[in-house]
Structures are given as C-alpha cells and as structure tokens.
mmCIF file of C-alpha atoms and ligand atoms in Angstrom:
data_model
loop_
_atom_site.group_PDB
_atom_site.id
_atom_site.type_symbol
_atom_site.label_atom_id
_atom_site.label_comp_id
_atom_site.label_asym_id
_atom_site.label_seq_id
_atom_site.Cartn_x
_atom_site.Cartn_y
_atom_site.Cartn_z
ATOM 1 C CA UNK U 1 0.000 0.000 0.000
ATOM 2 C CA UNK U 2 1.623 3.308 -0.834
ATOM 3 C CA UNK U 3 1.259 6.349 1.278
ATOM 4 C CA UNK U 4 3.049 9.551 1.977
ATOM 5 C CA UNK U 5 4.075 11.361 5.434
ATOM 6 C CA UNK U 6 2.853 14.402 6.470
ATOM 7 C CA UNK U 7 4.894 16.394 9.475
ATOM 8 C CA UNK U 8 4.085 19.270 10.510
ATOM 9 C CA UNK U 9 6.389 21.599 13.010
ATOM 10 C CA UNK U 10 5.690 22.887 16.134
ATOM 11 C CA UNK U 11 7.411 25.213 18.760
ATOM 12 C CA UNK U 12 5.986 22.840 20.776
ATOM 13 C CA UNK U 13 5.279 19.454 19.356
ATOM 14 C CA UNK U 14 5.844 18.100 16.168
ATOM 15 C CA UNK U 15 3.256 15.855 14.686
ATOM 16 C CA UNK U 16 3.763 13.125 12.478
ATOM 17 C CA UNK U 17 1.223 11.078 10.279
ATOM 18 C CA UNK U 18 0.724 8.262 7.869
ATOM 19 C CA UNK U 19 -1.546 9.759 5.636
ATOM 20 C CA UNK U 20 -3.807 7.691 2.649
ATOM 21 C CA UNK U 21 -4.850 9.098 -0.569
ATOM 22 C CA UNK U 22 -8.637 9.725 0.922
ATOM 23 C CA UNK U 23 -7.893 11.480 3.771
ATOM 24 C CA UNK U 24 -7.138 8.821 6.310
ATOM 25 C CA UNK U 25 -4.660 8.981 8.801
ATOM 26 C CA UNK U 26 -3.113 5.495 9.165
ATOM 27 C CA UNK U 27 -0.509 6.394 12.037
ATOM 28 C CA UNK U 28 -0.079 9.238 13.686
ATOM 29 C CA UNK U 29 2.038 10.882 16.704
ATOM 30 C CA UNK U 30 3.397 13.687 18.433
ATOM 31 C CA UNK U 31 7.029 14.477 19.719
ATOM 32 C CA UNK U 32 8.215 16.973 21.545
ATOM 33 C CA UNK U 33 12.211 17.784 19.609
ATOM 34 C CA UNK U 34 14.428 20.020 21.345
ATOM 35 C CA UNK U 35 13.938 22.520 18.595
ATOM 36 C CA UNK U 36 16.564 25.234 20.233
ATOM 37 C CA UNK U 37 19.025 22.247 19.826
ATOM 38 C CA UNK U 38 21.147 21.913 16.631
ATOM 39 C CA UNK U 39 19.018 21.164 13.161
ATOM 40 C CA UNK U 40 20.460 17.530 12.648
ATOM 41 C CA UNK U 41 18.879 17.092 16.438
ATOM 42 C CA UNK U 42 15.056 17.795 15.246
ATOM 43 C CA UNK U 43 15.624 15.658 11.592
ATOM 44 C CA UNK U 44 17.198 12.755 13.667
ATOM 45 C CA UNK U 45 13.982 12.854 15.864
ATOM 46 C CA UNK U 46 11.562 13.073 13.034
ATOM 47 C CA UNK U 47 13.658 10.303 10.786
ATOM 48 C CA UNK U 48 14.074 8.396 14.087
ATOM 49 C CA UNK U 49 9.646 8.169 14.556
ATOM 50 C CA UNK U 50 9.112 8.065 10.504
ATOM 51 C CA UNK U 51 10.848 4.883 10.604
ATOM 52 C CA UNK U 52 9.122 3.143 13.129
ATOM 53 C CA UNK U 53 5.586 4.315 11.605
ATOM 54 C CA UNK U 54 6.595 2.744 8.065
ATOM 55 C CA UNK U 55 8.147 -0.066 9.892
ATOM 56 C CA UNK U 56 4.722 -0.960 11.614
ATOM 57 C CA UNK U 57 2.638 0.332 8.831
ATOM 58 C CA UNK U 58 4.732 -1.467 6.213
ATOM 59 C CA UNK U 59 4.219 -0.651 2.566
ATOM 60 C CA UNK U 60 5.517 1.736 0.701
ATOM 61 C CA UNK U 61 5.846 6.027 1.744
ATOM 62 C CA UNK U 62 5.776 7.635 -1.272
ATOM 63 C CA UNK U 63 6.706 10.841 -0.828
ATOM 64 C CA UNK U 64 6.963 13.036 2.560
ATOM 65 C CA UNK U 65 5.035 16.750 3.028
ATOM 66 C CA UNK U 66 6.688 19.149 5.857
ATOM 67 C CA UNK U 67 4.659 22.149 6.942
ATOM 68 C CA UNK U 68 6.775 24.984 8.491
ATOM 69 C CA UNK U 69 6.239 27.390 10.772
ATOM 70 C CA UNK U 70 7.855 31.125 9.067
ATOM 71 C CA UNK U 71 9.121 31.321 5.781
ATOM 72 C CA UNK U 72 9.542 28.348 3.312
ATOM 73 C CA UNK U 73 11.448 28.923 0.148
ATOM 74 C CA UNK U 74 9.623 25.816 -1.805
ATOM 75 C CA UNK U 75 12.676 25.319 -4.559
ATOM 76 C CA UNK U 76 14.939 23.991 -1.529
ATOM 77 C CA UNK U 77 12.716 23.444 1.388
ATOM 78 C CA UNK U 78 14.749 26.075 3.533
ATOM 79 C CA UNK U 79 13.593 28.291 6.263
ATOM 80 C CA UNK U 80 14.426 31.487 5.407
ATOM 81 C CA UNK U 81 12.650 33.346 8.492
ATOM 82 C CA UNK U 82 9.846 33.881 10.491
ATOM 83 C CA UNK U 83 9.851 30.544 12.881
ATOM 84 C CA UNK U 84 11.170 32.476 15.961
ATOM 85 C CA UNK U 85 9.897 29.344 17.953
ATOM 86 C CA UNK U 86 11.748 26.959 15.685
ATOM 87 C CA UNK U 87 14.655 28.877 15.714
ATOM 88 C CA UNK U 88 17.053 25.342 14.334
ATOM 89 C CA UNK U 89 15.131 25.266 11.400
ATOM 90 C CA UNK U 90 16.403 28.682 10.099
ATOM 91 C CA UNK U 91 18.645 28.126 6.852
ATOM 92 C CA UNK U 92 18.016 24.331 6.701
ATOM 93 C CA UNK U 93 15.767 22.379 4.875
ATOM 94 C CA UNK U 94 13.879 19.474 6.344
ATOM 95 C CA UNK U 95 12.655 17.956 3.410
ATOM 96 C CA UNK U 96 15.549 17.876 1.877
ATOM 97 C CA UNK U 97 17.160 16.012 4.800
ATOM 98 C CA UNK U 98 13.887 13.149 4.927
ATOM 99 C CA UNK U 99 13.547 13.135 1.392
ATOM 100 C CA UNK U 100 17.307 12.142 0.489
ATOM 101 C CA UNK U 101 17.376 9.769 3.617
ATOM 102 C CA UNK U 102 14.134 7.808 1.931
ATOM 103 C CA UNK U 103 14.887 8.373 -1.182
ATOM 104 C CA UNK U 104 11.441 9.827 -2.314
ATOM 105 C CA UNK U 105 9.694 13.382 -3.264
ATOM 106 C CA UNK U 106 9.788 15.514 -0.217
ATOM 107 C CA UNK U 107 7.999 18.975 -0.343
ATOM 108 C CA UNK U 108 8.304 22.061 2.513
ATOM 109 C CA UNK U 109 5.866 24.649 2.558
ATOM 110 C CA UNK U 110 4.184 27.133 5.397
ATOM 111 C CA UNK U 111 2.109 26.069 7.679
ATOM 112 C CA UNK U 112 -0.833 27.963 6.545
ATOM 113 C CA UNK U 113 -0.289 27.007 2.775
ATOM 114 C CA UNK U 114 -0.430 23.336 3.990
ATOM 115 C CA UNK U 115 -3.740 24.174 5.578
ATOM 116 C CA UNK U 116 -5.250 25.355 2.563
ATOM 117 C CA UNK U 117 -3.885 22.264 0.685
ATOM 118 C CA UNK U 118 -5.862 20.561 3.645
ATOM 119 C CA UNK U 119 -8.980 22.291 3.007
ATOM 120 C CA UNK U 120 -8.607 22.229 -0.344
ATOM 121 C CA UNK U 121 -7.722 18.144 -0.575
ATOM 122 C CA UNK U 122 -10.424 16.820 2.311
ATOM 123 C CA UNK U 123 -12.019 19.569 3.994
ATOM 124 C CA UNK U 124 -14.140 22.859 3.691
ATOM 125 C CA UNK U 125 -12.062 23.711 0.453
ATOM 126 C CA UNK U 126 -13.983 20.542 -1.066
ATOM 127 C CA UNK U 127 -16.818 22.792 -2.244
ATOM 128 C CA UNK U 128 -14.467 25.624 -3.230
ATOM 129 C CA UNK U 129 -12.402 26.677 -5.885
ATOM 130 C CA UNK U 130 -11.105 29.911 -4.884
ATOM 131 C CA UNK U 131 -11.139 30.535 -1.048
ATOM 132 C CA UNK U 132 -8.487 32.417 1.394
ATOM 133 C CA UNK U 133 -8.091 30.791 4.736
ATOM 134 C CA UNK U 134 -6.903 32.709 7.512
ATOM 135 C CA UNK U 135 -5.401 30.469 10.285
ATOM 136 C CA UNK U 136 -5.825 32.117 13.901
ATOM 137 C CA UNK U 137 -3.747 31.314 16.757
ATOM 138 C CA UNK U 138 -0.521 32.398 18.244
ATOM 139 C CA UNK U 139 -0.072 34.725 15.184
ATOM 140 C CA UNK U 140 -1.790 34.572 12.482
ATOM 141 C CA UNK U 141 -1.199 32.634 8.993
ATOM 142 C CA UNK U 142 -2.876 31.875 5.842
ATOM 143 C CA UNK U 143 -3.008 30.293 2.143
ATOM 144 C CA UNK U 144 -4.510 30.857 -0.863
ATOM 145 C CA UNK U 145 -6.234 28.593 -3.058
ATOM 146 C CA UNK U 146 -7.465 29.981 -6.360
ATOM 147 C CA UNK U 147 -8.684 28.422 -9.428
ATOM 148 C CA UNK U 148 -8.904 25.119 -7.451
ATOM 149 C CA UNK U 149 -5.005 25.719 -7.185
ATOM 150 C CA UNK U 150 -2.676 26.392 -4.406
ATOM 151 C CA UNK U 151 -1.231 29.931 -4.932
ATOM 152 C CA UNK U 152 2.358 30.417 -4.148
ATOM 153 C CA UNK U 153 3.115 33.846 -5.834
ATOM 154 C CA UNK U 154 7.164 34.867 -6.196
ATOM 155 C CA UNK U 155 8.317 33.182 -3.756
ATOM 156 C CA UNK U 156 5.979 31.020 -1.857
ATOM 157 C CA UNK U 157 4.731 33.390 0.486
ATOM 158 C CA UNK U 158 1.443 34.027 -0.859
ATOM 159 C CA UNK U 159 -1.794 33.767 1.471
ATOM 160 C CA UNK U 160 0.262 35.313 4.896
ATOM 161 C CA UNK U 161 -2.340 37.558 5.608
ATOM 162 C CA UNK U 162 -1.318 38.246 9.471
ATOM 163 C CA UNK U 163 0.964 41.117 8.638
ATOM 164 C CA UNK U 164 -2.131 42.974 6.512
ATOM 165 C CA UNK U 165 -2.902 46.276 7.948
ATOM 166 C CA UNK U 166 -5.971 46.895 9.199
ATOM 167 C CA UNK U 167 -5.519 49.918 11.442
ATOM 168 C CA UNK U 168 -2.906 52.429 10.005
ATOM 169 C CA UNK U 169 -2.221 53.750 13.833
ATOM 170 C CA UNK U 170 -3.006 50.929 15.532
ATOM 171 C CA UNK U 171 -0.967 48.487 17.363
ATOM 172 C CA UNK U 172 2.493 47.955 16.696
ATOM 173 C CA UNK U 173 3.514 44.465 15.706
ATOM 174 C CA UNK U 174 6.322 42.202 15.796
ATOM 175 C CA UNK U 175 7.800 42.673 12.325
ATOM 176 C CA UNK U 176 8.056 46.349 12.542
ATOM 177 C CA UNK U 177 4.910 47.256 11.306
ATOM 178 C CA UNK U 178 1.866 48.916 13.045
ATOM 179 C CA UNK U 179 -1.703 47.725 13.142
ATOM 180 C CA UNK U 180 -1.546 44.479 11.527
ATOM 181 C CA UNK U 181 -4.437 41.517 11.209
ATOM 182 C CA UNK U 182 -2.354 39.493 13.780
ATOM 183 C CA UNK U 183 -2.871 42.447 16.376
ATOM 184 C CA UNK U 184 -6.627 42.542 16.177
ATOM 185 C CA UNK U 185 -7.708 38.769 15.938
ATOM 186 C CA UNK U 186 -4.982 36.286 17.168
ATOM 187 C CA UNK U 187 -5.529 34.005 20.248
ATOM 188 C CA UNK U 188 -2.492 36.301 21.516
ATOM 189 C CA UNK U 189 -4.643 39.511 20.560
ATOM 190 C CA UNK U 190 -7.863 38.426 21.629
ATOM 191 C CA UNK U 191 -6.768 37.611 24.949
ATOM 192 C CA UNK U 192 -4.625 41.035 25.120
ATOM 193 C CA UNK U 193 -7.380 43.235 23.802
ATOM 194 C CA UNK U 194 -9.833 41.431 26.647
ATOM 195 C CA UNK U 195 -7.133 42.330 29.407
ATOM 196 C CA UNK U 196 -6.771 45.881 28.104
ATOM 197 C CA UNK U 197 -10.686 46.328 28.371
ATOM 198 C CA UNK U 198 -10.905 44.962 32.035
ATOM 199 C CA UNK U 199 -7.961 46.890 33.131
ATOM 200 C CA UNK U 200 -9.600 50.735 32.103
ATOM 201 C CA UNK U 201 -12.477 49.006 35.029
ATOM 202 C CA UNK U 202 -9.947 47.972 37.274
ATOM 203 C CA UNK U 203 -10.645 44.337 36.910
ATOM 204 C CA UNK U 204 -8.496 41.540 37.653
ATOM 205 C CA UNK U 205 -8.211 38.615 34.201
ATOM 206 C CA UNK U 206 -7.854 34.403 35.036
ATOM 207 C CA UNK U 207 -3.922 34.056 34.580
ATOM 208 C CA UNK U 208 -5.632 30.460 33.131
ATOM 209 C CA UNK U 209 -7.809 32.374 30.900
ATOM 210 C CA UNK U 210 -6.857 31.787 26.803
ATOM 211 C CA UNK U 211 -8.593 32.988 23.969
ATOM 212 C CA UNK U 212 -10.727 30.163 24.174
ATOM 213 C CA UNK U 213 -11.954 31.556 27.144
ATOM 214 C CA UNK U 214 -12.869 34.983 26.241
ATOM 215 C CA UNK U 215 -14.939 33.905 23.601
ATOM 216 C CA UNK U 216 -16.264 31.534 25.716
ATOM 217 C CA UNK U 217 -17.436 34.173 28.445
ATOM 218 C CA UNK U 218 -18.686 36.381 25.266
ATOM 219 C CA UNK U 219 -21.140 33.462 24.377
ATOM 220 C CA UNK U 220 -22.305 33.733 27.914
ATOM 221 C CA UNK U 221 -23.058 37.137 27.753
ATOM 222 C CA UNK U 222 -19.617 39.262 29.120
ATOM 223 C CA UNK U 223 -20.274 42.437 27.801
ATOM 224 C CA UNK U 224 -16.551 42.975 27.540
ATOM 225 C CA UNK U 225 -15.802 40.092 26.341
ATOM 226 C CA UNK U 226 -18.248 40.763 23.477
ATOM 227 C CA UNK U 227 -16.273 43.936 22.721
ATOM 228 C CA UNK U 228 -13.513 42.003 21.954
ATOM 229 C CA UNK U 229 -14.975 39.454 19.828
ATOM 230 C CA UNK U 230 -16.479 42.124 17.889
ATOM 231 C CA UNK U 231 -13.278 43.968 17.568
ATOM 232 C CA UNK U 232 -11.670 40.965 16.373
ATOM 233 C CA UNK U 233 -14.423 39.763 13.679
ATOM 234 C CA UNK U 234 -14.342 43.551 12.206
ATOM 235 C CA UNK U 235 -10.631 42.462 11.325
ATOM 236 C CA UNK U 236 -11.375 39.256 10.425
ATOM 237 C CA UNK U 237 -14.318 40.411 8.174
ATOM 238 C CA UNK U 238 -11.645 43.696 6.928
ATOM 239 C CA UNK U 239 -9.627 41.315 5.320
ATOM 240 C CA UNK U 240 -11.622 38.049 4.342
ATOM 241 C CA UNK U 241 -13.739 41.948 2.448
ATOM 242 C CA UNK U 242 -10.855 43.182 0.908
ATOM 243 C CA UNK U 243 -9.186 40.122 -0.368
ATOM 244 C CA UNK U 244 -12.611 39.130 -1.778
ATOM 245 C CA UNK U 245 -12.954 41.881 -3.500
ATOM 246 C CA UNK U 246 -9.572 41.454 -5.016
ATOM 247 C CA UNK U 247 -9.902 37.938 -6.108
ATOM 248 C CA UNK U 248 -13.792 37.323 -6.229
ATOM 249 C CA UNK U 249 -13.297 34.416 -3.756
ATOM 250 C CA UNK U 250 -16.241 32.262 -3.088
ATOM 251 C CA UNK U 251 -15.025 31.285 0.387
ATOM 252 C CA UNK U 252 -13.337 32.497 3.505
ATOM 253 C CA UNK U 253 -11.968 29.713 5.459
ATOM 254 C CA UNK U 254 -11.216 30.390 9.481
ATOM 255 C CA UNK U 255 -8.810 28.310 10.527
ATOM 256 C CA UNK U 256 -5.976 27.477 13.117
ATOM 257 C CA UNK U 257 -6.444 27.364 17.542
ATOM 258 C CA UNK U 258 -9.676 29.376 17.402
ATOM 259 C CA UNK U 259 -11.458 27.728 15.154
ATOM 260 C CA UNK U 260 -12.394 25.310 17.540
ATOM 261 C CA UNK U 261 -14.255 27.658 19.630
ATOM 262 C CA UNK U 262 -17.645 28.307 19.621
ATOM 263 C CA UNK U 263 -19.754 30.020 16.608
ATOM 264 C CA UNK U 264 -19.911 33.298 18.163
ATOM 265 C CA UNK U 265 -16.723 34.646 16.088
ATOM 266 C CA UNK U 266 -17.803 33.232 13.058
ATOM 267 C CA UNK U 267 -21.442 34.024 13.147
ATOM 268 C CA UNK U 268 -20.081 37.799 13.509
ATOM 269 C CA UNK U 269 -17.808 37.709 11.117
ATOM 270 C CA UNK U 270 -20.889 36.589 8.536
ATOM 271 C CA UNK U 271 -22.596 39.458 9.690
ATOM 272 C CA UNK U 272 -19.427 42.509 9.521
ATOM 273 C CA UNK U 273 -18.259 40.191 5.844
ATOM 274 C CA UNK U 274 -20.670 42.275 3.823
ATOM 275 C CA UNK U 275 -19.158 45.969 4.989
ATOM 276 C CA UNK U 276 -16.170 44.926 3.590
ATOM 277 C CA UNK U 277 -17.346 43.301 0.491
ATOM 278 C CA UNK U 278 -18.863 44.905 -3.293
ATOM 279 C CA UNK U 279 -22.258 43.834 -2.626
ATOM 280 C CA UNK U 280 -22.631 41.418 -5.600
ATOM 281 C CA UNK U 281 -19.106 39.879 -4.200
ATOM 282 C CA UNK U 282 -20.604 39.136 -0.994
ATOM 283 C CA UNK U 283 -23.698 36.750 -2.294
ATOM 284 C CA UNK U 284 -20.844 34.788 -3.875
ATOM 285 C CA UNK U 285 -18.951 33.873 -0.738
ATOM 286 C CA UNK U 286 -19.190 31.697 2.547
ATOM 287 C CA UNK U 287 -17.562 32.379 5.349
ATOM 288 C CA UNK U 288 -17.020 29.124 6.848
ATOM 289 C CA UNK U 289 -14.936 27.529 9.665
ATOM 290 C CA UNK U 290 -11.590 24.748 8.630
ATOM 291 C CA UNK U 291 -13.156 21.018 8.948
ATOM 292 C CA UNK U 292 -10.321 19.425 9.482
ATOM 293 C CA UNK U 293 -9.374 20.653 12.959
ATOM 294 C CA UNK U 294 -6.837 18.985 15.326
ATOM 295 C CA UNK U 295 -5.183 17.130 12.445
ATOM 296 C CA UNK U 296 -5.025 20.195 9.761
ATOM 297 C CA UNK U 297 -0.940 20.452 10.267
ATOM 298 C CA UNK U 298 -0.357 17.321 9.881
ATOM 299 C CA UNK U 299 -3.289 16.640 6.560
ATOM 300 C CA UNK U 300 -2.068 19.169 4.902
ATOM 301 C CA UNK U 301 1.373 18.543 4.980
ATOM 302 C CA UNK U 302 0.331 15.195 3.844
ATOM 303 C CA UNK U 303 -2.391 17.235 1.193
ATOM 304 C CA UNK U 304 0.823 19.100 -0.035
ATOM 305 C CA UNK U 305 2.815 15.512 -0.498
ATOM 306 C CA UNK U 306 -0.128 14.367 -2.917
ATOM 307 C CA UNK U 307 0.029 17.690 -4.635
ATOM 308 C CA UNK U 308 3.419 17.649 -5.116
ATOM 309 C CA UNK U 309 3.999 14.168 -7.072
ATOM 310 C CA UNK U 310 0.443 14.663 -9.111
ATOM 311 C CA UNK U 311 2.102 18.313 -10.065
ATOM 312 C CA UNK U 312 5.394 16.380 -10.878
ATOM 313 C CA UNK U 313 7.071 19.445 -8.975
ATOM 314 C CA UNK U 314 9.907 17.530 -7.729
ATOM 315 C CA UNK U 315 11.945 14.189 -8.889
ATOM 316 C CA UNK U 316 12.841 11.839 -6.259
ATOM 317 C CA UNK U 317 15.858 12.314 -4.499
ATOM 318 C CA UNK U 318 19.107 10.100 -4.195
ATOM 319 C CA UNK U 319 18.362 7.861 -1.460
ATOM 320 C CA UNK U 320 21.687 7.294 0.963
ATOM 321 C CA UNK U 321 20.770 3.913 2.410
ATOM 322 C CA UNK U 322 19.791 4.072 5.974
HETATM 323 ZN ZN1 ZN F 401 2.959 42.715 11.525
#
C-alpha cells in the first residue's frame, strides 16, 4: 500500500502522520524535539519516529510533506525566516534532509499554505475553488487557493495575511509594522485586547484564561468580552472583504487554535463580511470555519505531499541507504 508522510512543526510538538490518498490517517504521533538544539537534532527525531511508523505500517511512503512554521522557500525546502519558535530550522531544509534519507519526493511549505492544501484536498475547500483561509492562533497565517489551485506567488509566500494592515495607527507588531491583522484577531490579541478592556475598570483577568476563554465568556453574555470578539471579527471580516474583493473568492476559510471555539466569532464575522465586500461579491462567498481541525498540520502537509507528485514538482531524491 503506498502512502506519503505528512509532518508538521511545532514550537511545541511536532506531529507526524501516515496519511492515505482519501484522507485517512493510518498512524499518527506527536514528539516533543528540542527545537533550540542543533538542526540535525530535530531531523534525527523526526527520521528516528518516521521509521518506526513505516516499519509498523509497512508498505511503501511515497513521498513526505513538511509544513513549516515562518518562511519556506519551496525550490529547496529552507527556512528562510519567520519561525522564531523553531529557531534550528532557520537556513536548513527538512525535506531535503527526509527526502534524500528515503529516497522519495519531499515537499516544505508554510504552515498555513499546507492548511489550505488541507482544506482544499479533504475539507471545507472541497466545495471551493477559490477561497483564502486565515489560520488564527498564536499569530496569524494563511493560504490561498485559487482556481482550485494552491497559490504560491514569487516566492511562496502568498496567502500570509497576518501582517495585513488593518488599522494604520493601531498596534504595533512584531515585524516592525503597526496595526496588523495578527494584532486585532490572534488568540495572543484576543486575549490582550480582553485584558486591556478589564484593566480601564480595574478588573483583575484568570492568569488560566486563553482565547478560548474569552470567547467563551462572550457566548455567555460578558459584555466585555463581546467587545472584543467584535473587535476581532471587524478584522477578520476587513480582510476576508478586501481580499474578496480582489480575487472574487467564493469562500473564507477560518482556521488554526480558534477555530475550535464556539460560533460566536464566526457568526459575527458573517454578519461585519458584507461591509467589507462589493455587494454582488458578498452573495458569492461563505464564510465558513476549517473542517479538518486537530489534524489540519499534519493533513495538509500530507495534502501538499499528494500535490506535489500529481504536479510532478519535484523528482525523487538520491536515497543514501539508511
Ligand atoms: Zn505585523
């Protein structure tokens, strides 16, 4: 039985599947690499699991899909910045470390381009041809799909929507830039932009409390917390709007951490879309949440493995024997 692996890194963990042409996971786990170790520390870990899984799974992996936090140039699979988390990866290339130790295809790509090739392959991209999906947590991500094709643009960063400005004084953000997406509607905003609204009343915030739980406490009726969720759906809706009425999209995927909440965020983002949007644009397009949840990494680094070897992008690699 032929299948490919999908891997998809974490500051955190690193998962790992077995993934089937349909959709099917046949093996998966999680590790936890010392990724502020050297680079040949995290690939050792990764081979060192890979090969177990296609031990037990037997058959035959046919080509390997990495999904990277940051940067990805696609040619060579390198990091070439933006995975402050991950900082080993920076100026090496996973794939092309797995895919000349098996011996087979081996694609890199970011994170939130693998979740649109995700979407695209086995979830709420299914009934879409051209759709954005904006992945919210930590930061914020995205990909592009358009013309029932993943859009890479110059140099594979197309689709990172978190550094979009939305408010041209507002909040100034990691890469040097002020008011961008990722201030406004990340789990990290969400949960800042709560705290900032209970401080003004002098009120103390759950050191427990995430994201999760603000919009958790807005669907209960915090009047605060409501605030925020509305703040945060204006920016969602600003630039699901704006890139719809750039591309004529007929979906808006929300993805990432926070899709997993309730429907509160998305139900107001449905409503705030249409401000945004050329009024004949907005009949055209759903604004939907990512189905494939928990395991969209790890799917859609597997998706992008599929869509590599059907695109013929890449020729298998010289395999070195181990
Ligand atoms: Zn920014």
């Amino acid at each position: 039985m032929d299948y490919v692996a999908g891997v998809d890194v974490g500051g955190t963990h690193t998962k790992i599947a077995l993934g089937e042409r349909d959709g099917g996971i046949l093996r998966q786990t999680r590790i936890q690499p010392n990724v502020r170790g050297t680079f040949t520390d995290l690939a050792e870990a990764v081979a060192s699991v890979l090969r177990e899984m296609q031990s037990a799974a037997g058959g035959t992996l046919a080509a390997i899909g990495i999904g990277n936090p940051g940067f990805t140039d696609r040619r060579t699979g390198v990091t070439v910045g933006g995975a402050p988390n991950v900082p080993c990866l920076h100026g090496n290339s996973l794939s092309r470390y797995l895919g000349t130790r098996w011996g087979v295809p081996a694609f890199a790509d970011n994170d939130g381009t693998c979740a649109a090739a995700g979407e695209l392959a086995w979830g709420a991209g299914r009934e879409s041809s051209n759709f954005l999906i904006a992945t919210l947590g930590t930061g914020i991500g995205g990909g592009l799909v358009l013309n029932g094709r993943i859009v890479r643009g110059a140099r594979g960063f197309a689709g990172e929507v978190g550094h979009f400005c939305v408010q041209p004084e507002g909040f100034a953000c990691v890469c040097g830039g002020r008011g961008c997406f990722e201030q406004y509607a990340s789990a990290t905003a969400i949960l800042r932009l709560y705290q900032a609204k209970r401080d003004r009343r002098g009120l103390s915030v759950d050191r427990e409390l995430g994201a999760e739980g603000v919009l958790a406490a807005a669907e209960t009726g915090d009047i605060l917390a409501l605030q925020t969720v509305e703040e945060a759906a204006r920016a969602i809706a600003q630039v699901f709007g704006t890139v719809t009425n750039l591309l004529n999209l007929d979906a808006c995927i929300i993805g990432g951490g926070l899709s997993l909440a309730g429907d509160l965020l998305l139900r107001v983002v449905r409503e705030k879309v249409a401000d945004y949007t050329l009024p004949l644009f907005t009949d055209g397009v759903r604004v939907v949440r990512a189905e494939l949840r928990n395991d969209a990494g790890v799917l859609g680094a597997a998706a992008l493995a599929y869509t590599g070897v059907s695109e013929g992008k890449a020729s298998p690699l010289t395999p070195t024997g181990s």
